[in-house]
Amino acid sequence: MHSVVALFVRLGCVVALISGVVGFAAPASAGPPDSALCAWRFMSNDTVLNVAFPDANSTYWLMPYVLGPGDSIELSGTYPAARYFSLNTYGTDLNTVDTLRDNQIAPDPGSGNPYVDASAAALPTDQQRWHARLVNGPANHSRNEIQAVASGQSTPIGFVIVRVYVPTDPASLSGGVPLPDVKLTLAGNQVPAQPCEQPFNPATYTGPVADAAKAVFDQGIAAAASGAFPGNAPEATFGNPASTAGLFPNGDNKYVGTRISYQPGRLVVVRAKAPTFPDTRAGQSPTEPTQVRYWSMCQNDLRTPYPVVACASDFQTALDADGYYTYVLAAPADLPANLPSTVTTIPWGSTDVDKVLFLRNMTPSAAFYPNSVQASQDAGTDPAVTMGPYYPRAAYCSTETFAAGGAGACLGA
């Protein structure tokens, strides 16, 4: 716990430094920083703070807080136009305290929730409003309350994350709406905190401040991720992670993953049946009855801070006539020519770093649950058995073998 608290204390110091408490070297285009009291100071995705295995089609905004007895934080916002969004709180061990998912967040009076009622998406944005309240103590979800501090935790420190997956407009990471406004009630005093004009990004700064921020993230994330995939786990064989604790896990997502390593002339082939999903980029509603809300295959560097290299999400993945996907992961020099249209490529990235490949399942339907990653992890069973045709079979394969016989020649089928 000490290391985690120190992580965010030091991050707060970094922000203070950047806000002008001491000198620093910043790019000329950075402009003056906004108020240190602003909310959502930290943002993470595949380009900004690319850490801890993010999905390339999602963005995460984080706000740390300290809430004493009777304190609370009110969030007010507009439902984003996106596949999924949620509010998640975490304790000092960076594990989940509480979650409110989009379709669990009741709308304000006179507003509608497009994650419950598809027709509400056509309402003006001022009629798609919601409020939620973080409380230090037991929470009543029916009143949009979220528990903010872990039960039994010795310090009243917590973190809240807003997640947005697959915004309908890819140019708007937040789903075409502002980030939630924040009002803190601390010791009986109300303190408003509007969203920051720009999130803190160490990559835009140079010198000791940037070095300190990078070291903090690297150390904290390395400690949490070190046990996710033991070194003796077989390569190119998907299995349940040993743990995702300490990595701000999202309870709506579960993963199977495998370690892979580079050799010249060798690629990785992955094949399985694809779950159905609501293709919101194609105009479908997230309320559509499908097998999962979202799924993706992502490749990450197996080295701190564990950035994502590339993802192929459900709507970016080609399927064959039977609804199966085939992925090929390869460096450019090892990629076969004239790949069929039913094959989706995922770039290898740096060949000097081993990778971990993750398949995500998000919020499976009751009917699909027995074949989901969630069912395998809940029961502690082998996903190769419980997932059936949805289990991702993977194999190393030479470029020549794949070019001659396709995925079947590599996978033995």
mmCIF file of C-alpha atoms in Angstrom:
data_model
loop_
_atom_site.group_PDB
_atom_site.id
_atom_site.type_symbol
_atom_site.label_atom_id
_atom_site.label_comp_id
_atom_site.label_asym_id
_atom_site.label_seq_id
_atom_site.Cartn_x
_atom_site.Cartn_y
_atom_site.Cartn_z
ATOM 1 C CA MET A 1 0.000 0.000 0.000
ATOM 2 C CA HIS A 2 2.847 2.368 0.801
ATOM 3 C CA SER A 3 4.176 2.119 -2.745
ATOM 4 C CA VAL A 4 0.765 2.843 -4.244
ATOM 5 C CA VAL A 5 0.128 5.839 -2.021
ATOM 6 C CA ALA A 6 3.606 7.082 -2.800
ATOM 7 C CA LEU A 7 2.858 6.659 -6.487
ATOM 8 C CA PHE A 8 0.009 9.147 -6.429
ATOM 9 C CA VAL A 9 1.587 11.452 -3.883
ATOM 10 C CA ARG A 10 4.562 11.737 -6.189
ATOM 11 C CA LEU A 11 2.275 12.201 -9.170
ATOM 12 C CA GLY A 12 0.561 15.019 -7.334
ATOM 13 C CA CYS A 13 3.959 16.570 -6.765
ATOM 14 C CA VAL A 14 4.728 16.238 -10.460
ATOM 15 C CA VAL A 15 1.490 18.027 -11.338
ATOM 16 C CA ALA A 16 2.322 20.767 -8.849
ATOM 17 C CA LEU A 17 5.724 21.157 -10.420
ATOM 18 C CA ILE A 18 4.213 21.419 -13.870
ATOM 19 C CA SER A 19 1.731 23.967 -12.580
ATOM 20 C CA GLY A 20 4.597 26.307 -11.927
ATOM 21 C CA VAL A 21 5.639 25.675 -8.334
ATOM 22 C CA VAL A 22 9.184 25.138 -9.616
ATOM 23 C CA GLY A 23 10.811 25.630 -12.989
ATOM 24 C CA PHE A 24 10.596 23.021 -15.726
ATOM 25 C CA ALA A 25 11.302 22.666 -19.423
ATOM 26 C CA ALA A 26 8.045 22.473 -21.364
ATOM 27 C CA PRO A 27 7.369 22.602 -25.088
ATOM 28 C CA ALA A 28 6.678 26.081 -26.397
ATOM 29 C CA SER A 29 3.242 25.028 -27.613
ATOM 30 C CA ALA A 30 2.128 23.730 -24.232
ATOM 31 C CA GLY A 31 0.727 27.071 -23.075
ATOM 32 C CA PRO A 32 -0.051 27.953 -19.452
ATOM 33 C CA PRO A 33 -1.387 25.126 -17.280
ATOM 34 C CA ASP A 34 -4.956 25.288 -16.020
ATOM 35 C CA SER A 35 -6.059 25.222 -12.413
ATOM 36 C CA ALA A 36 -4.493 22.621 -10.148
ATOM 37 C CA LEU A 37 -7.998 22.068 -8.724
ATOM 38 C CA CYS A 38 -9.393 20.825 -12.023
ATOM 39 C CA ALA A 39 -10.780 17.302 -12.337
ATOM 40 C CA TRP A 40 -9.688 14.385 -14.515
ATOM 41 C CA ARG A 41 -6.043 15.437 -14.465
ATOM 42 C CA PHE A 42 -4.868 12.040 -15.754
ATOM 43 C CA MET A 43 -5.901 10.449 -19.051
ATOM 44 C CA SER A 44 -4.694 7.130 -20.427
ATOM 45 C CA ASN A 45 -5.077 5.544 -23.849
ATOM 46 C CA ASP A 46 -2.815 4.218 -26.600
ATOM 47 C CA THR A 47 -1.114 7.594 -27.129
ATOM 48 C CA VAL A 48 -1.192 9.379 -23.742
ATOM 49 C CA LEU A 49 0.041 7.483 -20.661
ATOM 50 C CA ASN A 50 -0.030 4.222 -22.601
ATOM 51 C CA VAL A 51 0.372 2.012 -19.535
ATOM 52 C CA ALA A 52 -1.051 -1.140 -17.923
ATOM 53 C CA PHE A 53 -2.466 -2.958 -20.965
ATOM 54 C CA PRO A 54 -5.041 -0.420 -22.220
ATOM 55 C CA ASP A 55 -7.355 -1.179 -25.125
ATOM 56 C CA ALA A 56 -6.581 0.913 -28.206
ATOM 57 C CA ASN A 57 -10.295 1.661 -28.690
ATOM 58 C CA SER A 58 -10.843 3.058 -25.218
ATOM 59 C CA THR A 59 -9.821 6.043 -23.108
ATOM 60 C CA TYR A 60 -9.619 6.294 -19.338
ATOM 61 C CA TRP A 61 -9.801 9.462 -17.216
ATOM 62 C CA LEU A 62 -8.667 9.247 -13.590
ATOM 63 C CA MET A 63 -9.136 11.478 -10.553
ATOM 64 C CA PRO A 64 -7.556 10.730 -7.138
ATOM 65 C CA TYR A 65 -9.304 11.921 -3.968
ATOM 66 C CA VAL A 66 -9.275 11.808 -0.186
ATOM 67 C CA LEU A 67 -12.716 11.535 1.442
ATOM 68 C CA GLY A 68 -13.214 11.743 5.171
ATOM 69 C CA PRO A 69 -16.366 10.592 6.996
ATOM 70 C CA GLY A 70 -19.404 12.378 5.618
ATOM 71 C CA ASP A 71 -17.523 13.692 2.572
ATOM 72 C CA SER A 72 -18.788 12.996 -0.930
ATOM 73 C CA ILE A 73 -18.175 13.775 -4.592
ATOM 74 C CA GLU A 74 -20.991 14.494 -7.026
ATOM 75 C CA LEU A 75 -20.477 13.771 -10.708
ATOM 76 C CA SER A 76 -22.838 15.178 -13.320
ATOM 77 C CA GLY A 77 -22.630 14.496 -17.004
ATOM 78 C CA THR A 78 -24.214 13.508 -20.297
ATOM 79 C CA TYR A 79 -24.355 9.928 -21.540
ATOM 80 C CA PRO A 80 -21.636 9.612 -24.206
ATOM 81 C CA ALA A 81 -22.342 8.341 -27.711
ATOM 82 C CA ALA A 82 -20.194 5.239 -27.407
ATOM 83 C CA ARG A 83 -20.292 1.464 -27.166
ATOM 84 C CA TYR A 84 -19.733 1.509 -23.412
ATOM 85 C CA PHE A 85 -18.935 3.773 -20.509
ATOM 86 C CA SER A 86 -18.655 3.260 -16.777
ATOM 87 C CA LEU A 87 -17.656 4.814 -13.471
ATOM 88 C CA ASN A 88 -15.241 2.737 -11.382
ATOM 89 C CA THR A 89 -13.708 3.438 -7.974
ATOM 90 C CA TYR A 90 -10.480 1.924 -6.660
ATOM 91 C CA GLY A 91 -8.690 1.657 -3.349
ATOM 92 C CA THR A 92 -5.018 2.147 -2.564
ATOM 93 C CA ASP A 93 -4.275 -1.385 -3.788
ATOM 94 C CA LEU A 94 -5.619 -0.293 -7.201
ATOM 95 C CA ASN A 95 -8.319 -2.954 -7.076
ATOM 96 C CA THR A 96 -11.990 -2.283 -7.724
ATOM 97 C CA VAL A 97 -14.112 -0.886 -4.911
ATOM 98 C CA ASP A 98 -17.342 -0.248 -6.828
ATOM 99 C CA THR A 99 -18.687 0.125 -10.363
ATOM 100 C CA LEU A 100 -21.639 1.763 -12.064
ATOM 101 C CA ARG A 101 -21.997 0.762 -15.709
ATOM 102 C CA ASP A 102 -23.803 2.875 -18.296
ATOM 103 C CA ASN A 103 -27.056 0.882 -18.211
ATOM 104 C CA GLN A 104 -27.043 0.984 -14.388
ATOM 105 C CA ILE A 105 -26.868 4.785 -14.153
ATOM 106 C CA ALA A 106 -30.394 6.138 -13.818
ATOM 107 C CA PRO A 107 -31.055 9.331 -15.825
ATOM 108 C CA ASP A 108 -32.027 12.665 -14.346
ATOM 109 C CA PRO A 109 -35.758 13.509 -14.254
ATOM 110 C CA GLY A 110 -36.835 14.421 -17.775
ATOM 111 C CA SER A 111 -33.838 12.648 -19.326
ATOM 112 C CA GLY A 112 -33.409 9.238 -20.953
ATOM 113 C CA ASN A 113 -30.606 6.681 -20.857
ATOM 114 C CA PRO A 114 -29.607 5.510 -24.383
ATOM 115 C CA TYR A 115 -27.941 2.405 -22.886
ATOM 116 C CA VAL A 116 -31.352 1.266 -21.630
ATOM 117 C CA ASP A 117 -33.729 2.823 -24.183
ATOM 118 C CA ALA A 118 -32.332 3.005 -27.724
ATOM 119 C CA SER A 119 -34.754 5.797 -28.640
ATOM 120 C CA ALA A 120 -33.154 8.057 -26.006
ATOM 121 C CA ALA A 121 -30.133 8.444 -28.289
ATOM 122 C CA ALA A 122 -32.257 10.764 -30.454
ATOM 123 C CA LEU A 123 -32.993 13.106 -27.537
ATOM 124 C CA PRO A 124 -31.162 16.445 -27.243
ATOM 125 C CA THR A 125 -28.067 16.141 -25.093
ATOM 126 C CA ASP A 126 -29.687 18.213 -22.321
ATOM 127 C CA GLN A 127 -32.229 15.378 -22.046
ATOM 128 C CA GLN A 128 -29.551 12.688 -21.704
ATOM 129 C CA ARG A 129 -28.219 13.837 -18.346
ATOM 130 C CA TRP A 130 -27.218 11.844 -15.246
ATOM 131 C CA HIS A 131 -25.848 12.443 -11.744
ATOM 132 C CA ALA A 132 -23.893 10.056 -9.537
ATOM 133 C CA ARG A 133 -22.441 10.418 -6.054
ATOM 134 C CA LEU A 134 -19.290 8.922 -4.558
ATOM 135 C CA VAL A 135 -19.732 8.297 -0.830
ATOM 136 C CA ASN A 136 -17.402 7.210 1.960
ATOM 137 C CA GLY A 137 -19.397 4.223 3.117
ATOM 138 C CA PRO A 138 -22.004 1.784 1.795
ATOM 139 C CA ALA A 139 -23.572 2.890 -1.476
ATOM 140 C CA ASN A 140 -27.109 2.549 -2.797
ATOM 141 C CA HIS A 141 -26.822 1.867 -6.529
ATOM 142 C CA SER A 142 -30.510 2.572 -7.059
ATOM 143 C CA ARG A 143 -29.724 6.183 -6.133
ATOM 144 C CA ASN A 144 -26.617 6.275 -8.391
ATOM 145 C CA GLU A 145 -24.328 6.088 -5.380
ATOM 146 C CA ILE A 146 -20.842 4.594 -5.636
ATOM 147 C CA GLN A 147 -18.702 3.437 -2.733
ATOM 148 C CA ALA A 148 -15.566 5.573 -2.879
ATOM 149 C CA VAL A 149 -13.287 4.066 -0.195
ATOM 150 C CA ALA A 150 -12.562 0.377 0.222
ATOM 151 C CA SER A 151 -14.095 -1.217 3.324
ATOM 152 C CA GLY A 152 -11.484 -1.712 6.017
ATOM 153 C CA GLN A 153 -8.911 0.449 4.247
ATOM 154 C CA SER A 154 -6.861 2.420 6.757
ATOM 155 C CA THR A 155 -6.581 5.568 4.616
ATOM 156 C CA PRO A 156 -9.502 7.427 2.954
ATOM 157 C CA ILE A 157 -7.682 7.571 -0.388
ATOM 158 C CA GLY A 158 -9.380 6.464 -3.588
ATOM 159 C CA PHE A 159 -9.469 6.900 -7.326
ATOM 160 C CA VAL A 160 -12.350 7.161 -9.765
ATOM 161 C CA ILE A 161 -12.041 6.314 -13.453
ATOM 162 C CA VAL A 162 -14.380 7.203 -16.306
ATOM 163 C CA ARG A 163 -14.037 4.672 -19.133
ATOM 164 C CA VAL A 164 -15.307 5.224 -22.681
ATOM 165 C CA TYR A 165 -15.024 2.451 -25.287
ATOM 166 C CA VAL A 166 -15.493 2.923 -29.038
ATOM 167 C CA PRO A 167 -16.901 6.440 -29.222
ATOM 168 C CA THR A 168 -19.304 6.716 -32.153
ATOM 169 C CA ASP A 169 -17.267 9.649 -33.436
ATOM 170 C CA PRO A 170 -13.645 8.430 -33.356
ATOM 171 C CA ALA A 171 -12.461 12.049 -33.259
ATOM 172 C CA SER A 172 -14.115 12.566 -29.843
ATOM 173 C CA LEU A 173 -12.525 10.340 -27.213
ATOM 174 C CA SER A 174 -15.221 11.236 -24.657
ATOM 175 C CA GLY A 175 -18.120 10.244 -26.895
ATOM 176 C CA GLY A 176 -19.093 13.708 -28.127
ATOM 177 C CA VAL A 177 -19.842 15.098 -24.657
ATOM 178 C CA PRO A 178 -17.772 16.899 -21.996
ATOM 179 C CA LEU A 179 -16.254 14.922 -19.162
ATOM 180 C CA PRO A 180 -18.417 14.901 -16.016
ATOM 181 C CA ASP A 181 -18.432 18.001 -13.847
ATOM 182 C CA VAL A 182 -17.272 17.419 -10.286
ATOM 183 C CA LYS A 183 -18.444 18.944 -7.002
ATOM 184 C CA LEU A 184 -16.675 17.897 -3.828
ATOM 185 C CA THR A 185 -18.292 18.196 -0.405
ATOM 186 C CA LEU A 186 -15.388 18.185 2.049
ATOM 187 C CA ALA A 187 -15.868 18.878 5.759
ATOM 188 C CA GLY A 188 -19.177 20.552 4.932
ATOM 189 C CA ASN A 189 -17.712 22.820 2.258
ATOM 190 C CA GLN A 190 -18.563 22.530 -1.432
ATOM 191 C CA VAL A 191 -15.650 22.744 -3.846
ATOM 192 C CA PRO A 192 -16.400 22.690 -7.587
ATOM 193 C CA ALA A 193 -13.781 21.241 -9.926
ATOM 194 C CA GLN A 194 -14.338 21.517 -13.668
ATOM 195 C CA PRO A 195 -12.592 19.126 -16.063
ATOM 196 C CA CYS A 196 -9.007 20.066 -16.831
ATOM 197 C CA GLU A 197 -8.422 21.838 -20.097
ATOM 198 C CA GLN A 198 -5.662 19.348 -20.875
ATOM 199 C CA PRO A 199 -4.657 16.169 -19.038
ATOM 200 C CA PHE A 200 -1.165 15.758 -17.681
ATOM 201 C CA ASN A 201 1.102 13.992 -20.174
ATOM 202 C CA PRO A 202 4.722 13.408 -19.086
ATOM 203 C CA ALA A 203 5.726 12.856 -22.715
ATOM 204 C CA THR A 204 5.250 16.574 -23.447
ATOM 205 C CA TYR A 205 7.768 17.567 -20.782
ATOM 206 C CA THR A 206 11.503 17.153 -20.520
ATOM 207 C CA GLY A 207 14.021 17.068 -17.726
ATOM 208 C CA PRO A 208 13.796 15.698 -14.166
ATOM 209 C CA VAL A 209 10.015 16.159 -13.861
ATOM 210 C CA ALA A 210 9.303 13.932 -16.846
ATOM 211 C CA ASP A 211 11.917 11.424 -15.691
ATOM 212 C CA ALA A 212 10.362 11.262 -12.227
ATOM 213 C CA ALA A 213 6.856 10.751 -13.622
ATOM 214 C CA LYS A 214 8.009 7.975 -15.934
ATOM 215 C CA ALA A 215 9.864 6.239 -13.095
ATOM 216 C CA VAL A 216 6.805 6.397 -10.842
ATOM 217 C CA PHE A 217 4.531 4.801 -13.427
ATOM 218 C CA ASP A 218 7.109 2.198 -14.401
ATOM 219 C CA GLN A 219 7.733 1.105 -10.820
ATOM 220 C CA GLY A 220 4.093 0.990 -9.766
ATOM 221 C CA ILE A 221 2.876 -0.839 -12.849
ATOM 222 C CA ALA A 222 5.803 -3.270 -12.921
ATOM 223 C CA ALA A 223 5.043 -4.329 -9.353
ATOM 224 C CA ALA A 224 1.361 -4.934 -10.141
ATOM 225 C CA ALA A 225 1.864 -6.702 -13.477
ATOM 226 C CA SER A 226 4.792 -8.914 -12.514
ATOM 227 C CA GLY A 227 2.578 -11.841 -11.545
ATOM 228 C CA ALA A 228 0.023 -11.646 -14.338
ATOM 229 C CA PHE A 229 1.734 -14.232 -16.534
ATOM 230 C CA PRO A 230 4.279 -16.490 -14.823
ATOM 231 C CA GLY A 231 7.495 -17.055 -16.723
ATOM 232 C CA ASN A 232 6.809 -20.776 -17.112
ATOM 233 C CA ALA A 233 3.468 -20.264 -18.906
ATOM 234 C CA PRO A 234 3.576 -21.873 -22.371
ATOM 235 C CA GLU A 235 3.918 -19.501 -25.292
ATOM 236 C CA ALA A 236 1.214 -19.234 -27.966
ATOM 237 C CA THR A 237 -1.329 -20.907 -25.666
ATOM 238 C CA PHE A 238 -4.107 -18.746 -24.240
ATOM 239 C CA GLY A 239 -4.826 -19.096 -20.536
ATOM 240 C CA ASN A 240 -6.290 -17.196 -17.619
ATOM 241 C CA PRO A 241 -3.947 -14.588 -16.098
ATOM 242 C CA ALA A 242 -2.663 -15.432 -12.647
ATOM 243 C CA SER A 243 -3.890 -12.019 -11.498
ATOM 244 C CA THR A 244 -4.878 -8.588 -12.796
ATOM 245 C CA ALA A 245 -4.842 -7.092 -9.286
ATOM 246 C CA GLY A 246 -3.289 -3.679 -8.936
ATOM 247 C CA LEU A 247 -3.887 -2.708 -12.568
ATOM 248 C CA PHE A 248 -7.192 -0.831 -12.152
ATOM 249 C CA PRO A 249 -9.196 -3.855 -13.389
ATOM 250 C CA ASN A 250 -12.622 -3.315 -14.927
ATOM 251 C CA GLY A 251 -15.105 -5.826 -13.569
ATOM 252 C CA ASP A 252 -16.989 -5.797 -16.862
ATOM 253 C CA ASN A 253 -13.936 -7.150 -18.732
ATOM 254 C CA LYS A 254 -12.153 -10.474 -18.391
ATOM 255 C CA TYR A 255 -9.153 -11.675 -20.344
ATOM 256 C CA VAL A 256 -7.309 -14.719 -21.575
ATOM 257 C CA GLY A 257 -3.782 -14.131 -22.733
ATOM 258 C CA THR A 258 -0.545 -15.645 -23.911
ATOM 259 C CA ARG A 259 3.094 -14.691 -24.117
ATOM 260 C CA ILE A 260 4.710 -14.653 -27.567
ATOM 261 C CA SER A 261 8.262 -13.984 -28.727
ATOM 262 C CA TYR A 262 9.813 -12.990 -32.028
ATOM 263 C CA GLN A 263 11.942 -15.072 -34.353
ATOM 264 C CA PRO A 264 12.800 -14.026 -37.921
ATOM 265 C CA GLY A 265 10.641 -15.779 -40.497
ATOM 266 C CA ARG A 266 8.035 -16.758 -37.883
ATOM 267 C CA LEU A 267 4.552 -15.408 -37.268
ATOM 268 C CA VAL A 268 1.679 -16.145 -34.904
ATOM 269 C CA VAL A 269 -1.710 -17.349 -36.121
ATOM 270 C CA VAL A 270 -4.850 -17.112 -33.940
ATOM 271 C CA ARG A 271 -8.259 -18.458 -34.898
ATOM 272 C CA ALA A 272 -11.645 -18.770 -33.143
ATOM 273 C CA LYS A 273 -15.327 -18.067 -33.542
ATOM 274 C CA ALA A 274 -16.276 -14.431 -32.943
ATOM 275 C CA PRO A 275 -19.026 -13.481 -30.466
ATOM 276 C CA THR A 276 -21.751 -11.200 -31.779
ATOM 277 C CA PHE A 277 -21.649 -7.543 -30.651
ATOM 278 C CA PRO A 278 -23.560 -4.277 -31.174
ATOM 279 C CA ASP A 279 -21.709 -2.454 -33.963
ATOM 280 C CA THR A 280 -22.305 1.094 -32.754
ATOM 281 C CA ARG A 281 -19.984 2.559 -35.394
ATOM 282 C CA ALA A 282 -22.385 1.111 -37.963
ATOM 283 C CA GLY A 283 -25.427 2.669 -36.272
ATOM 284 C CA GLN A 284 -26.535 -0.131 -33.960
ATOM 285 C CA SER A 285 -27.542 0.629 -30.380
ATOM 286 C CA PRO A 286 -25.565 -0.745 -27.415
ATOM 287 C CA THR A 287 -28.920 -2.109 -26.243
ATOM 288 C CA GLU A 288 -28.953 -4.640 -29.122
ATOM 289 C CA PRO A 289 -29.281 -8.237 -27.847
ATOM 290 C CA THR A 290 -25.854 -9.704 -28.616
ATOM 291 C CA GLN A 291 -23.481 -12.201 -27.036
ATOM 292 C CA VAL A 292 -21.088 -9.572 -25.644
ATOM 293 C CA ARG A 293 -21.034 -5.791 -25.470
ATOM 294 C CA TYR A 294 -17.460 -5.680 -26.785
ATOM 295 C CA TRP A 295 -14.522 -7.924 -27.553
ATOM 296 C CA SER A 296 -11.011 -7.323 -28.869
ATOM 297 C CA MET A 297 -7.614 -8.884 -29.457
ATOM 298 C CA CYS A 298 -4.758 -6.658 -28.258
ATOM 299 C CA GLN A 299 -1.013 -7.047 -28.364
ATOM 300 C CA ASN A 300 1.085 -5.418 -25.647
ATOM 301 C CA ASP A 301 4.780 -5.099 -24.861
ATOM 302 C CA LEU A 302 5.688 -7.474 -22.051
ATOM 303 C CA ARG A 303 7.822 -4.830 -20.397
ATOM 304 C CA THR A 304 6.896 -2.033 -18.030
ATOM 305 C CA PRO A 305 4.863 0.128 -18.355
ATOM 306 C CA TYR A 306 3.111 -2.576 -20.477
ATOM 307 C CA PRO A 307 1.861 -0.360 -23.329
ATOM 308 C CA VAL A 308 -0.554 -1.568 -25.974
ATOM 309 C CA VAL A 309 1.072 -1.989 -29.395
ATOM 310 C CA ALA A 310 -2.052 -2.595 -31.463
ATOM 311 C CA CYS A 311 -5.598 -3.947 -31.152
ATOM 312 C CA ALA A 312 -8.127 -5.412 -33.510
ATOM 313 C CA SER A 313 -11.526 -4.950 -31.919
ATOM 314 C CA ASP A 314 -14.720 -6.695 -32.946
ATOM 315 C CA PHE A 315 -15.735 -4.157 -35.596
ATOM 316 C CA GLN A 316 -12.181 -4.090 -37.018
ATOM 317 C CA THR A 317 -11.917 -7.867 -37.440
ATOM 318 C CA ALA A 318 -12.665 -9.757 -40.655
ATOM 319 C CA LEU A 319 -14.740 -12.937 -40.420
ATOM 320 C CA ASP A 320 -15.144 -15.875 -42.751
ATOM 321 C CA ALA A 321 -18.479 -17.320 -43.885
ATOM 322 C CA ASP A 322 -18.732 -19.377 -40.680
ATOM 323 C CA GLY A 323 -18.172 -16.392 -38.378
ATOM 324 C CA TYR A 324 -14.567 -17.240 -37.502
ATOM 325 C CA TYR A 325 -11.700 -14.766 -37.320
ATOM 326 C CA THR A 326 -8.066 -15.407 -38.235
ATOM 327 C CA TYR A 327 -5.352 -13.100 -36.927
ATOM 328 C CA VAL A 328 -1.788 -13.004 -38.166
ATOM 329 C CA LEU A 329 0.802 -11.251 -35.986
ATOM 330 C CA ALA A 330 4.037 -10.607 -37.798
ATOM 331 C CA ALA A 331 6.822 -8.116 -38.369
ATOM 332 C CA PRO A 332 6.611 -6.472 -41.813
ATOM 333 C CA ALA A 333 9.426 -8.613 -43.205
ATOM 334 C CA ASP A 334 7.648 -11.818 -42.149
ATOM 335 C CA LEU A 335 4.144 -10.957 -43.358
ATOM 336 C CA PRO A 336 2.971 -13.181 -46.229
ATOM 337 C CA ALA A 337 2.005 -11.458 -49.445
ATOM 338 C CA ASN A 338 -1.564 -11.469 -50.738
ATOM 339 C CA LEU A 339 -3.309 -12.370 -47.488
ATOM 340 C CA PRO A 340 -6.970 -13.358 -47.987
ATOM 341 C CA SER A 341 -9.619 -10.827 -47.029
ATOM 342 C CA THR A 342 -10.731 -13.028 -44.115
ATOM 343 C CA VAL A 343 -7.380 -12.538 -42.348
ATOM 344 C CA THR A 344 -6.789 -9.587 -40.017
ATOM 345 C CA THR A 345 -3.205 -8.537 -39.338
ATOM 346 C CA ILE A 346 -1.962 -7.152 -36.034
ATOM 347 C CA PRO A 347 1.431 -5.400 -36.190
ATOM 348 C CA TRP A 348 4.238 -6.928 -34.144
ATOM 349 C CA GLY A 349 5.894 -3.692 -33.086
ATOM 350 C CA SER A 350 9.400 -3.846 -31.685
ATOM 351 C CA THR A 351 10.990 -7.244 -32.282
ATOM 352 C CA ASP A 352 13.305 -6.672 -29.307
ATOM 353 C CA VAL A 353 10.489 -7.062 -26.769
ATOM 354 C CA ASP A 354 8.399 -10.130 -25.940
ATOM 355 C CA LYS A 355 4.643 -9.586 -26.188
ATOM 356 C CA VAL A 356 1.481 -10.592 -24.392
ATOM 357 C CA LEU A 357 -1.633 -11.105 -26.478
ATOM 358 C CA PHE A 358 -5.007 -10.557 -24.776
ATOM 359 C CA LEU A 359 -8.538 -11.512 -25.800
ATOM 360 C CA ARG A 360 -11.142 -9.367 -23.984
ATOM 361 C CA ASN A 361 -14.784 -10.284 -23.367
ATOM 362 C CA MET A 362 -17.048 -7.529 -21.984
ATOM 363 C CA THR A 363 -20.385 -8.129 -20.231
ATOM 364 C CA PRO A 364 -21.487 -11.421 -21.796
ATOM 365 C CA SER A 365 -25.192 -12.130 -22.113
ATOM 366 C CA ALA A 366 -26.705 -14.811 -19.901
ATOM 367 C CA ALA A 367 -27.006 -17.151 -22.889
ATOM 368 C CA PHE A 368 -23.371 -16.663 -23.928
ATOM 369 C CA TYR A 369 -21.938 -16.706 -20.414
ATOM 370 C CA PRO A 370 -21.040 -20.460 -20.371
ATOM 371 C CA ASN A 371 -18.700 -19.888 -23.354
ATOM 372 C CA SER A 372 -17.274 -16.600 -22.095
ATOM 373 C CA VAL A 373 -13.930 -15.793 -20.527
ATOM 374 C CA GLN A 374 -15.895 -14.782 -17.426
ATOM 375 C CA ALA A 375 -17.263 -18.299 -16.921
ATOM 376 C CA SER A 376 -13.801 -19.840 -17.168
ATOM 377 C CA GLN A 377 -12.339 -17.462 -14.599
ATOM 378 C CA ASP A 378 -15.306 -17.597 -12.237
ATOM 379 C CA ALA A 379 -15.107 -21.398 -12.114
ATOM 380 C CA GLY A 380 -11.318 -21.656 -12.355
ATOM 381 C CA THR A 381 -11.611 -23.947 -15.354
ATOM 382 C CA ASP A 382 -9.494 -24.357 -18.481
ATOM 383 C CA PRO A 383 -10.746 -21.822 -21.048
ATOM 384 C CA ALA A 384 -9.794 -24.211 -23.842
ATOM 385 C CA VAL A 385 -12.589 -26.452 -22.552
ATOM 386 C CA THR A 386 -15.281 -24.024 -21.399
ATOM 387 C CA MET A 387 -15.044 -21.534 -24.275
ATOM 388 C CA GLY A 388 -15.571 -24.173 -26.962
ATOM 389 C CA PRO A 389 -15.296 -22.717 -30.481
ATOM 390 C CA TYR A 390 -14.765 -19.233 -29.005
ATOM 391 C CA TYR A 391 -11.432 -20.259 -27.475
ATOM 392 C CA PRO A 392 -8.581 -18.625 -29.434
ATOM 393 C CA ARG A 393 -6.309 -21.375 -30.762
ATOM 394 C CA ALA A 394 -2.849 -20.001 -31.481
ATOM 395 C CA ALA A 395 0.362 -21.339 -33.001
ATOM 396 C CA TYR A 396 3.741 -20.243 -34.243
ATOM 397 C CA CYS A 397 4.137 -20.778 -37.943
ATOM 398 C CA SER A 398 6.679 -20.032 -40.647
ATOM 399 C CA THR A 399 5.785 -17.486 -43.276
ATOM 400 C CA GLU A 400 6.211 -20.138 -45.960
ATOM 401 C CA THR A 401 3.861 -22.619 -44.255
ATOM 402 C CA PHE A 402 1.128 -20.029 -43.865
ATOM 403 C CA ALA A 403 1.542 -18.820 -47.445
ATOM 404 C CA ALA A 404 1.210 -22.393 -48.708
ATOM 405 C CA GLY A 405 -1.604 -23.715 -46.538
ATOM 406 C CA GLY A 406 -3.170 -20.846 -44.559
ATOM 407 C CA ALA A 407 -4.229 -21.016 -40.930
ATOM 408 C CA GLY A 408 -5.171 -24.682 -41.206
ATOM 409 C CA ALA A 409 -1.608 -25.645 -42.048
ATOM 410 C CA CYS A 410 -0.369 -23.790 -38.977
ATOM 411 C CA LEU A 411 -3.020 -24.944 -36.530
ATOM 412 C CA GLY A 412 -3.206 -28.542 -37.699
ATOM 413 C CA ALA A 413 -6.833 -28.379 -38.825
#
